[in-house]
XYZ file of C-alpha atoms in Angstrom:
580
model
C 0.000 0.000 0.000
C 0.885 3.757 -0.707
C 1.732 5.402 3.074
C 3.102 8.529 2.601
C 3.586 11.457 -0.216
C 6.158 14.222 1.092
C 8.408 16.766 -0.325
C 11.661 18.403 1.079
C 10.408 22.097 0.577
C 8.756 23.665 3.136
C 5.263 24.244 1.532
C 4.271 21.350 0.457
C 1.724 19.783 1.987
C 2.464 16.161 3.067
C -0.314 13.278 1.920
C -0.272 10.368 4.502
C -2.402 7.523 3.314
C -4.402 4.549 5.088
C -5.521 0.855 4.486
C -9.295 0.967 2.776
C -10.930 4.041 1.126
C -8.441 7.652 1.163
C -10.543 10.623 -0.007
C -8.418 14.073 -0.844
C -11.018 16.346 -0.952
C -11.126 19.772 -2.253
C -12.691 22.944 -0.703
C -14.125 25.509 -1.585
C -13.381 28.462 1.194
C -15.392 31.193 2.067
C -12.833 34.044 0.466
C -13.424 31.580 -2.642
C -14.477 33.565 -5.313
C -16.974 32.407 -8.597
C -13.684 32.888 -10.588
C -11.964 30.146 -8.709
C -11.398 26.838 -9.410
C -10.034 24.010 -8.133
C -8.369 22.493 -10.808
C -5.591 24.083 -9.348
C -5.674 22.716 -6.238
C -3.661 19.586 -6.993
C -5.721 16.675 -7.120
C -4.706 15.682 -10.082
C -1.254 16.463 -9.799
C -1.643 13.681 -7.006
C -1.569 10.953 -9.477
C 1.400 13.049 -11.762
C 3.495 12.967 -8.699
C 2.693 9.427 -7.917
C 3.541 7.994 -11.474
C 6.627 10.146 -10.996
C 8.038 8.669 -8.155
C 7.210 4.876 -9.592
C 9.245 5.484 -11.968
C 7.249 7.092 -15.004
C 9.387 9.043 -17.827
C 10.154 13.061 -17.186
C 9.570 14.498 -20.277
C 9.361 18.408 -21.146
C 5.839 19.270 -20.227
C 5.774 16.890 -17.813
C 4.970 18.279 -13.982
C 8.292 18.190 -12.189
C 10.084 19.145 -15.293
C 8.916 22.990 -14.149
C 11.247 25.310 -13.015
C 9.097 25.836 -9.769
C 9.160 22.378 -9.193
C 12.622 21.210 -10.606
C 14.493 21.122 -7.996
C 12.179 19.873 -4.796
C 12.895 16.338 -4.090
C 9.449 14.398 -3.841
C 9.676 11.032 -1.768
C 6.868 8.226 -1.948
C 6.542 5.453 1.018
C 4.973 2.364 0.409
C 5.258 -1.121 1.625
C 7.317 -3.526 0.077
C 6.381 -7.257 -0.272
C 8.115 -8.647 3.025
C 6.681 -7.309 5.932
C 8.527 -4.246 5.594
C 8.498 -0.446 3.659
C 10.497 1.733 1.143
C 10.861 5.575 0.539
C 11.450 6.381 -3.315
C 13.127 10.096 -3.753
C 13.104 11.675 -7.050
C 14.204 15.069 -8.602
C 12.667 17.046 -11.893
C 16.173 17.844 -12.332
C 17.937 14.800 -12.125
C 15.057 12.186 -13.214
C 17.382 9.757 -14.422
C 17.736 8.442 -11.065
C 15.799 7.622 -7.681
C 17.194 6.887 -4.004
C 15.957 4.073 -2.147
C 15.672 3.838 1.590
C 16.341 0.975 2.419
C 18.408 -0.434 -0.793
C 15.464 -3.287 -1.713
C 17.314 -4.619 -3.918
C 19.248 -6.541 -0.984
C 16.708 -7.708 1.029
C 16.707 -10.415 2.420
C 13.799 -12.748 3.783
C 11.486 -10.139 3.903
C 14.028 -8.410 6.142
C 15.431 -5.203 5.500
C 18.954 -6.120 7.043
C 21.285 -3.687 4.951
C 21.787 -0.383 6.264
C 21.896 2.879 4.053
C 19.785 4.152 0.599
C 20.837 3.450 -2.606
C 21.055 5.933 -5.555
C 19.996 3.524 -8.764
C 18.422 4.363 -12.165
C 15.291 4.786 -13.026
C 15.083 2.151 -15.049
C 16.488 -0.159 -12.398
C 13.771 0.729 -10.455
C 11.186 -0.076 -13.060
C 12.030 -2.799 -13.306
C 12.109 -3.572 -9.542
C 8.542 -2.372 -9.744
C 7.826 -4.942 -12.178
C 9.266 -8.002 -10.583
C 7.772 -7.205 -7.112
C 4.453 -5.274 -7.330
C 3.447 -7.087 -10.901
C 5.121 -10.540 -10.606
C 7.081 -10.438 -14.351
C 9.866 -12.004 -14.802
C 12.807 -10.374 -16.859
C 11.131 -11.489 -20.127
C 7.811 -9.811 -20.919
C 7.209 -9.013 -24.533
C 4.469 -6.761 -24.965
C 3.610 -5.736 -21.742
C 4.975 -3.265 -18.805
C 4.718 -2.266 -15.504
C 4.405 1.105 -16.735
C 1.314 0.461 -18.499
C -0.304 -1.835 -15.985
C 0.271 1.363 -13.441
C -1.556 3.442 -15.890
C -4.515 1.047 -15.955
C -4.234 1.385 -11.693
C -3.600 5.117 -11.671
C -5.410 6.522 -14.761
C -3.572 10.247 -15.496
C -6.198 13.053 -16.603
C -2.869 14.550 -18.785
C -3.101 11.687 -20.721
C -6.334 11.678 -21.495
C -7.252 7.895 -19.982
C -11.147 8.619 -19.720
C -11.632 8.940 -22.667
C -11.840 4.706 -23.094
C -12.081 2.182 -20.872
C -9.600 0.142 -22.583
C -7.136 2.408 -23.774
C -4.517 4.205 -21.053
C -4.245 7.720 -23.999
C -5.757 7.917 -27.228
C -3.053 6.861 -29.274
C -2.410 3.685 -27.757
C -3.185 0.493 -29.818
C -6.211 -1.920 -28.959
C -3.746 -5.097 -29.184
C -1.441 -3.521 -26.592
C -3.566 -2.211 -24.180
C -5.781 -5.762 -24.011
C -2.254 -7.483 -23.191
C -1.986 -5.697 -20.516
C -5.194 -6.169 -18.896
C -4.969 -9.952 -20.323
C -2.058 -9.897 -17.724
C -3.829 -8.425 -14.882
C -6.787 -10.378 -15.747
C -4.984 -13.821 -15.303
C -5.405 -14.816 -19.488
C -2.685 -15.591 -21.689
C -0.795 -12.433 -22.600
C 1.992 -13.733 -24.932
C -1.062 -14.354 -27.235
C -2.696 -11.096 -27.022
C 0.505 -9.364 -26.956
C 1.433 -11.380 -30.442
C -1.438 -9.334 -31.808
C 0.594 -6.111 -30.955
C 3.691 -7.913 -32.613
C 1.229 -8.526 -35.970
C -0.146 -5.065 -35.933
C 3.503 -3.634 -35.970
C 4.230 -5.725 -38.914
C 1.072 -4.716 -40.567
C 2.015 -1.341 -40.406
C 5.413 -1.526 -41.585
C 4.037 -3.408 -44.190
C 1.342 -0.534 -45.058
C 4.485 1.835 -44.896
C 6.748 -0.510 -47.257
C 3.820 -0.537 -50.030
C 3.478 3.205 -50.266
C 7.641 3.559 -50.081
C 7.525 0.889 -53.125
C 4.390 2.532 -54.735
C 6.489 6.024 -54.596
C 8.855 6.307 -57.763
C 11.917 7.007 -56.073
C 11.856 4.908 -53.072
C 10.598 1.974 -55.294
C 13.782 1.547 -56.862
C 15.526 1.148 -52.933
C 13.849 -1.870 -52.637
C 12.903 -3.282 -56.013
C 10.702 -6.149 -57.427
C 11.224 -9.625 -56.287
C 11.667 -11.005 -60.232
C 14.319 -7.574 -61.365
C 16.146 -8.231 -58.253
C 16.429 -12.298 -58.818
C 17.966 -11.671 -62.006
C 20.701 -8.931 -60.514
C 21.392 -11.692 -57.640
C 22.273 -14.718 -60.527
C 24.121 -12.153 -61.641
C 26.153 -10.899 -58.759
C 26.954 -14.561 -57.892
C 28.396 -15.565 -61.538
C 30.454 -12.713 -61.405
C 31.207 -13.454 -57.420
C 31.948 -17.078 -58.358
C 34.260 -15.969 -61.604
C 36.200 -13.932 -58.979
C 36.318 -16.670 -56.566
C 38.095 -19.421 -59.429
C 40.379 -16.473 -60.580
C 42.002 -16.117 -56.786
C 41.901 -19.827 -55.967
C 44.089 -20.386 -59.183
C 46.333 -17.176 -58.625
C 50.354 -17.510 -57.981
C 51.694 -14.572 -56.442
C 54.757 -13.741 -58.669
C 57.923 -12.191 -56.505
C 59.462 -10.667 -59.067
C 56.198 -9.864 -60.690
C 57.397 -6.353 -61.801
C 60.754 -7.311 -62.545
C 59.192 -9.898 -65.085
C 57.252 -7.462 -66.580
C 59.623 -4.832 -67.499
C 62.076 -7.856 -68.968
C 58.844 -8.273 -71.310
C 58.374 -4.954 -72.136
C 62.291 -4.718 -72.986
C 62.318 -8.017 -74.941
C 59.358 -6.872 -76.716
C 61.021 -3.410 -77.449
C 63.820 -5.416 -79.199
C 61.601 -7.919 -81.457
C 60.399 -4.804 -83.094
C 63.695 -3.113 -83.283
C 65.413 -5.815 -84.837
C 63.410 -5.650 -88.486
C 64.393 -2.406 -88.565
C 67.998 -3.313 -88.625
C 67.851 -5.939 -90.795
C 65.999 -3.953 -93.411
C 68.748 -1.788 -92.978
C 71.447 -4.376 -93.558
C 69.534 -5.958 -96.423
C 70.036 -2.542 -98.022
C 73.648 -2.381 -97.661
C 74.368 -5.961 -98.549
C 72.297 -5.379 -101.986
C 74.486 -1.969 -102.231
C 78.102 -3.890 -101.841
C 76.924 -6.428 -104.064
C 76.506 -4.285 -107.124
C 79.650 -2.405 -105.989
C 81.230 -5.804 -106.656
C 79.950 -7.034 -109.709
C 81.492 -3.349 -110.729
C 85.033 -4.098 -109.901
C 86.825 -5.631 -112.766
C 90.128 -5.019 -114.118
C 89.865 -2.696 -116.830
C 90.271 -4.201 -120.722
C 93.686 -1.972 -122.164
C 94.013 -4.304 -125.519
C 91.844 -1.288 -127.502
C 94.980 1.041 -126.618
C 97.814 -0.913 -128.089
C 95.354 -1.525 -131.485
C 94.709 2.359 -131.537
C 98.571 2.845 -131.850
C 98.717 0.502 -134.887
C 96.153 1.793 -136.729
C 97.624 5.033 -136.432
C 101.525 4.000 -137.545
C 103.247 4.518 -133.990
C 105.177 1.694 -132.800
C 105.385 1.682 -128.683
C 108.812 1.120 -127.582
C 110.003 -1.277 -124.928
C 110.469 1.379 -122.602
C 106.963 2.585 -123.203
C 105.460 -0.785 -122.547
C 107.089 -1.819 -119.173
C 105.487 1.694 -117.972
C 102.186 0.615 -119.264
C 102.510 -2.618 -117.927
C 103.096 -1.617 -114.597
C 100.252 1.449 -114.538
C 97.959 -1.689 -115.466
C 99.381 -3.464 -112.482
C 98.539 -1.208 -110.351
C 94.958 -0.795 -111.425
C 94.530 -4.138 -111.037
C 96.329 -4.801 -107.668
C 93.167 -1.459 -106.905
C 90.528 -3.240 -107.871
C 91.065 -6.551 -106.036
C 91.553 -4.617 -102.833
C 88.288 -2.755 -102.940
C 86.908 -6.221 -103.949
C 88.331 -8.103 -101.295
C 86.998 -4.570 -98.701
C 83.362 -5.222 -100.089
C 83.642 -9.028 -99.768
C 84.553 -8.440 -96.130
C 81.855 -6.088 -95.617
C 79.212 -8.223 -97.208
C 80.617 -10.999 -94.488
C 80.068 -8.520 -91.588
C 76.597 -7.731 -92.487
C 75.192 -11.760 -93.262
C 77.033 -12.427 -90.028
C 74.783 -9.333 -88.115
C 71.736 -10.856 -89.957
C 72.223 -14.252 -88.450
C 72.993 -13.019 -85.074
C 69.797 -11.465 -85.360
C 67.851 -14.364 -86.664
C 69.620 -16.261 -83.463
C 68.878 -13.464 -81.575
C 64.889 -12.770 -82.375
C 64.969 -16.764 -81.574
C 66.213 -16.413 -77.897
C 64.232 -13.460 -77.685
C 60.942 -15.456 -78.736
C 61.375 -18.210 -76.290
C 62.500 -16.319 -73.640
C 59.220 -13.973 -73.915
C 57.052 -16.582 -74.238
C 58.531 -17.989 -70.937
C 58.298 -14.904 -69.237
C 54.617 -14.127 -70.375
C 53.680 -17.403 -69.195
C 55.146 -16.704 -65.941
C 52.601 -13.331 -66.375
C 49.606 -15.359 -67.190
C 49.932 -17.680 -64.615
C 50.153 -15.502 -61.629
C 50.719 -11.595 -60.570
C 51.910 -9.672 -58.136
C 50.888 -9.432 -54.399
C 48.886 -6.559 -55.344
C 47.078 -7.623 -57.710
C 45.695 -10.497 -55.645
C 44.686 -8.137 -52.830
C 43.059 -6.084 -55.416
C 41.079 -9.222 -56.327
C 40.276 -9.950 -52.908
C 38.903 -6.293 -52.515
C 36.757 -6.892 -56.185
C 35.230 -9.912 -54.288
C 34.442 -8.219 -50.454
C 32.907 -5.453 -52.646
C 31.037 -7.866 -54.819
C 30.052 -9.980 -51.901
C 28.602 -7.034 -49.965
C 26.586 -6.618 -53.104
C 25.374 -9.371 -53.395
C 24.476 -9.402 -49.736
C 22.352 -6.054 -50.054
C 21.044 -7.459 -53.185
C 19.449 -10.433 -51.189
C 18.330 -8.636 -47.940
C 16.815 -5.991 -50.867
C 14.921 -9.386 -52.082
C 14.015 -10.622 -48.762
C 12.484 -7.272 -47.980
C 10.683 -7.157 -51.470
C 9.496 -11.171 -51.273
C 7.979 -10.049 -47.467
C 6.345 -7.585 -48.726
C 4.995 -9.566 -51.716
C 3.816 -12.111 -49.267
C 3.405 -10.326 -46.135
C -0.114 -9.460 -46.812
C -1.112 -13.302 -47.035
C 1.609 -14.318 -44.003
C -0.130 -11.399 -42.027
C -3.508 -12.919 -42.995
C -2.663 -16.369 -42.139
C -0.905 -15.609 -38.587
C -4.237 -13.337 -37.625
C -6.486 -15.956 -38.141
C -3.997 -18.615 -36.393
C -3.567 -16.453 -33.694
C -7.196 -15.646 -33.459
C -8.276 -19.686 -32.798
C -5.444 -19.717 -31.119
C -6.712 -16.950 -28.360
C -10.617 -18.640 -28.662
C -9.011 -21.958 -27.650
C -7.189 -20.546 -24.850
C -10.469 -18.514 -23.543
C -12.236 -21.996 -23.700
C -9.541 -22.882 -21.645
C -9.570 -19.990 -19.344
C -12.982 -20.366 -18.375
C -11.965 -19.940 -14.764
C -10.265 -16.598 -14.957
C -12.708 -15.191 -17.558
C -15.713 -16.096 -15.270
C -14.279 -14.414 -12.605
C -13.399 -11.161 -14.297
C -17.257 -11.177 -15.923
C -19.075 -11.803 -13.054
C -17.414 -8.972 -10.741
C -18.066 -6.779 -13.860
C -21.727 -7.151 -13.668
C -21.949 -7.568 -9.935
C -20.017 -4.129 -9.424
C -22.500 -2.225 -12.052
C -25.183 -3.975 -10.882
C -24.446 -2.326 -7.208
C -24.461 1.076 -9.370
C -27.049 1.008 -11.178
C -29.064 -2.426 -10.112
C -30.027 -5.827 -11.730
C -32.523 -4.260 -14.149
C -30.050 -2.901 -16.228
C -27.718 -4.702 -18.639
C -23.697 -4.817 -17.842
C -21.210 -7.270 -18.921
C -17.765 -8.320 -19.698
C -17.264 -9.167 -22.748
C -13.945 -10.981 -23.549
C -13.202 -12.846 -26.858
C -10.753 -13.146 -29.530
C -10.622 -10.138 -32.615
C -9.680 -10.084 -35.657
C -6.565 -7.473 -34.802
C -6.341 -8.400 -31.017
C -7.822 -9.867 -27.388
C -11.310 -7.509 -27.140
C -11.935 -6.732 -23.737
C -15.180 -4.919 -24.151
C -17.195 -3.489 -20.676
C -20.731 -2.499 -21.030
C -22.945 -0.613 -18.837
C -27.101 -0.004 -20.484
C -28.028 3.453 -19.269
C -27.339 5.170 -23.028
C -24.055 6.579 -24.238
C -23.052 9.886 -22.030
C -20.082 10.782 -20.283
C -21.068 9.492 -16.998
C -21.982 6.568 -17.962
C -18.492 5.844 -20.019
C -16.899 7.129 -16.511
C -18.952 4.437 -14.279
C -17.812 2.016 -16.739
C -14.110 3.089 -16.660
C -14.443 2.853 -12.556
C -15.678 -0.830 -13.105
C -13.783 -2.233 -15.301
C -10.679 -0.529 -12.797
C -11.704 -2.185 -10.207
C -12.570 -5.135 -11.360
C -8.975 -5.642 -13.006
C -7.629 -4.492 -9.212
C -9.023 -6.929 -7.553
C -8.762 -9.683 -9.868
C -4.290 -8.756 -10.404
C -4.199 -7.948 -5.944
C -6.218 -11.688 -5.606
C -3.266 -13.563 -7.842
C -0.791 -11.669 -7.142
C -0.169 -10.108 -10.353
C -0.650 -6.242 -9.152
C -0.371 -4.181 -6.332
C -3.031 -3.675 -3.335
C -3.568 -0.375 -4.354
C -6.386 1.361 -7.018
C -6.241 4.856 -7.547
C -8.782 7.588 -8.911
C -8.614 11.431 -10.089
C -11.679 13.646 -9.556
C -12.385 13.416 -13.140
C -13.552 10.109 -13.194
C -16.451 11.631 -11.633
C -17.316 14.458 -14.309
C -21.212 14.000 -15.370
C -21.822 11.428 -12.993
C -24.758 11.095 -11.312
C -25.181 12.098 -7.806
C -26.812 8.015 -6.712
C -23.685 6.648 -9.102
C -21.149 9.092 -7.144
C -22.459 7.425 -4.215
C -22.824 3.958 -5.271
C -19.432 3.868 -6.739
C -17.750 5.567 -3.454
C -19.490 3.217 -1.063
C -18.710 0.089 -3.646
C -15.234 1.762 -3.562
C -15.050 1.471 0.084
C -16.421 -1.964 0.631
C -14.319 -3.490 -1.881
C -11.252 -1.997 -0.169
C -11.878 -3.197 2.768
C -13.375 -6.622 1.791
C -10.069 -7.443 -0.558
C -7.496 -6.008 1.997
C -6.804 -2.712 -0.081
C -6.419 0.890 -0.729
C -8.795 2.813 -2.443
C -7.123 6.042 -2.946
C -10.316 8.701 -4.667
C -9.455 12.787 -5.086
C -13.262 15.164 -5.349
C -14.268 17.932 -5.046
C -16.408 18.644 -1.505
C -19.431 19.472 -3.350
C -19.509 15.915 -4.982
C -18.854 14.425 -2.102
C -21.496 16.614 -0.319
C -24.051 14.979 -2.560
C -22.869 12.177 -2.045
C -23.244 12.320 1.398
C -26.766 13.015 1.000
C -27.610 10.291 -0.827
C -26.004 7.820 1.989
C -22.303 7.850 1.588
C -20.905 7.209 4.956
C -17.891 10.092 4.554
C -16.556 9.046 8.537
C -13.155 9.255 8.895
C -11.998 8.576 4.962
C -10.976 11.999 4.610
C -7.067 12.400 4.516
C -5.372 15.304 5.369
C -4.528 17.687 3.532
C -7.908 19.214 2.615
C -7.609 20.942 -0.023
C -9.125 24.519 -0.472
C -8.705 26.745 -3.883
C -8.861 30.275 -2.271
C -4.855 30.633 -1.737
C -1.499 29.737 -3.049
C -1.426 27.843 0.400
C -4.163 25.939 0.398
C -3.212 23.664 -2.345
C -1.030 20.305 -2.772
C 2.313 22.286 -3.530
C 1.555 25.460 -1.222
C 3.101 27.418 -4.409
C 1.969 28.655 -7.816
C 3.538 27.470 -10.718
């Protein structure tokens, strides 16, 4: 049970609560003017502060998170399962963390045997929350303490009268029902798989207009365009994958491939030089068919004819002159000879030459084919990572485009196994469903008596677990409210009886906006009896002048008032003492 509410600044008014039925009223005073109102007052900001210090999340607009308010450390006391209590501190200013006298994380028995607080996260302390007040384990898919609070201590911020089922309007159907299947003793994993389905329903809505949109469409693809670029891919992954297995990492890889570049150089170059030999050879060859010893006979005929008669003397000098010449000419032969030797020799060590050359570049080539350099290999190995990773977006791009091509039917087929599923388990749960219907109808029929139709209604949906509470007395606001404070207390009792909740149920004055004076009655007296019947606290802020009318039509109002009262006409008379 809740004990005490307390703050360390001096105006705040301190809350101290009781076993049973705790009202916080709200006066009006008699320097209250028709301006005033006691929305102000802090009834509501009863529940804020109480979510606060069990651990709810501090956002922006969120009550402590004002300046006023920011620093002021706000401390909760409840009892803790063991015979024993705890006092939760928290700070607007520092919500990331609460201290915990005594450290209950330690305990030990049910005794609290370690001396000193503890300064732990929040989140720690949700889930300490969770384990102790709820009963869930560390693995709970679908469902939180957080909400289940909610369902305990509806919050007028978040709008949680406006349905019975829902803790704020945005909230879906299939998560809200897991949580009260929890509390309500049914099989939660099943409703909270409904929550898991409508999460993939909406992704898949989400996918379909992303694929409908002409941009986006091409991100993800069709199913038979992006089979094709996957065979692809792979051939040209697999092609990679033969081309490194059979590589041979070359040492001199670069040495061998300048001596190829070279040797090629000098295959080209040596035509060249053989033309130019060719020409020579052909040149000296006509200079030798040219050098013959020079016919003289025609002189010594050309002397006859003309009467002179050479003398001896005249002949041995014409004999040697012709000596001469021809002693010139077989020199220059014998020179051209030579030279014609030097050049056929060049051309053959040529021919030998482009031989060597041939072989030895086919050798080295081959060496070149066969393998490469060290960097060439890792540049292979980067060609296939980067293809691979390709290939891998290219199939998690087809996954996502073949679940979306058959999501709609999987999501079809898992709704309607999941919905036998749940009507076979509430066949099963007869027990726990019973019980939850018949204190429905027993609690509005207390209200507003046996004449008048109110169930329970609890079956499997076609999108999740429908938990549907029904009160006939025609659709108005205080009728939705009377059904709100049912179905509340119903799931109370039913989660404090198992042991799957706290022993405590608490209500904001709003629950009783447009609610008949016999109902504000009926449901404070039910709210009482219960309380004290199942061992718990029934914890119900108003305003004085419903609970004058109630009063007057039979509430017995002795001694479940808790101080403070409440009054509107100054800063001190509310919760806080303060404006803000």
């Amino acid at each position: 049970m809740l004990r005490r509410l307390s703050a360390d600044h001096g105006s705040f008014r301190t809350v101290t609560f009781r076993p049973g039925i705790n009202l916080l009223v709200a006066d009006t005073t008699e320097t209250s003017r028709e301006t005033d109102s006691r929305n102000g007052t802090g009834k509501s900001s009863l529940v804020e502060l109480l979510h606060f210090l069990l651990g709810a999340p501090a956002g922006k607009k969120s009550l402590t998170s004002r300046r006023a308010l920011q620093k002021i450390t706000f401390a909760l006391t409840l009892d803790w399962p063991g015979d024993g209590r705890v006092t939760v501190q928290r700070q607007g200013c520092d919500p990331n963390f609460v201290r915990l006298d005594p450290d209950v994380r330690h305990d030990s028995g049910g005794l609290f045997d370690v001396a000193g607080p503890a300064v732990i996260p929040t989140a720690e302390w949700n889930r300490l929350v969770e384990q102790t007040l709820f009963g869930l384990g560390l693995d709970h898919p679908g469902i939180s303490g957080r909400t289940m609070l909610s369902f305990l201590m509806r919050r007028i911020a978040a709008k949680a009268f406006n349905d019975a089922v829902r803790t704020f309007p945005q909230q879906s159907e299939a998560e809200a029902t897991a949580n009260l299947a929890y509390l309500l003793g049914l099989d939660w994993r099943l409703a909270a798989e409904f929550r898991e389905l409508a999460a993939r329903e909406s992704t898949r809505r989400q996918l379909r207009k992303a694929v409908d949109d002409p941009v986006w469409g091409r991100i993800v693809g069709s199913v038979a365009d992006l089979r094709g670029q996957i065979a692809l891919a792979e051939n040209e992954v697999s092609r990679l994958k033969d081309q490194i297995s059979s590589f041979r990492v070359v040492p001199a890889y670069e040495e061998l491939k300048n001596r190829a570049d070279d040797i090629n150089r000098r295959i080209r170059a040596i035509p060249n030089e053989d033309i130019t030999d060719r020409r020579n050879l052909e040149d000296l060859q006509k200079s030798v068919s040219e050098a013959a010893d020079p016919d003289t006979s025609y002189l010594e005929r050309a002397y006859q004819e003309l009467g002179v008669t050479l003398g001896r003397q005249v002949r041995q000098r014409f004999d040697d002159v012709q000596a001469f010449h021809a002693s010139v000419v077989r020199n220059r032969r014998r020179y051209l000879m030579d030279e014609m030797n030097t050049i056929q020799q060049r051309l053959e060590a040529r021919r030998r030459e482009r031989e060597q050359l041939g072989e030895e570049l086919a050798a080295v080539l081959k060496a070149l084919e066969e393998g490469g350099a060290l960097e060439a290999l890792t540049a292979l190995q980067q060609a296939l990572a980067q293809k691979q990773a390709s290939v891998d977006a290219l199939k998690h791009r087809y996954e996502a485009a073949q679940a979306l091509e058959s999501s709609a039917r999987q999501i079809t087929a898992k709704r309607a196994e999941l919905q036998e599923a749940m009507a076979a388990d509430l066949d099963e749960r007869q027990t726990q469903t019973r019980e939850a219907i018949l204190l429905f109808a027993e609690y509005a029929r207390r209200l507003y008596g046996p004449e008048h139709e109110a169930y329970l209604a609890i079956q499997s949906g076609t999108n999740s677990l429908k938990i549907t509470p029904f009160i006939d007395r025609g659709d108005s606001r205080g009728i939705g409210n009377m059904v709100i404070f049912c179905l509340d207390l119903t799931v109370a009792v039913i989660a404090r009886r198992h042991g799957r909740g706290p022993d405590f149920l608490v209500h904001d004055s709003h629950l009783f906006d447009g609610v008949d004076d016999r109902q504000i009655a009926a449901a404070l007296t039910l709210g009482a009896e219960v309380a004290e019947e199942e061992g718990m606290q029934y914890i119900v802020s108003l305003n004085s002048d419903d609970l004058s009318k109630a009063v007057q039509r039979g509430f017995d109002v002795e001694d479940r008032i808790i101080e403070p009262r409440l009054t509107d006409g100054s800063e001190e008379g509310g919760l806080f003492g303060l404006r803000f």
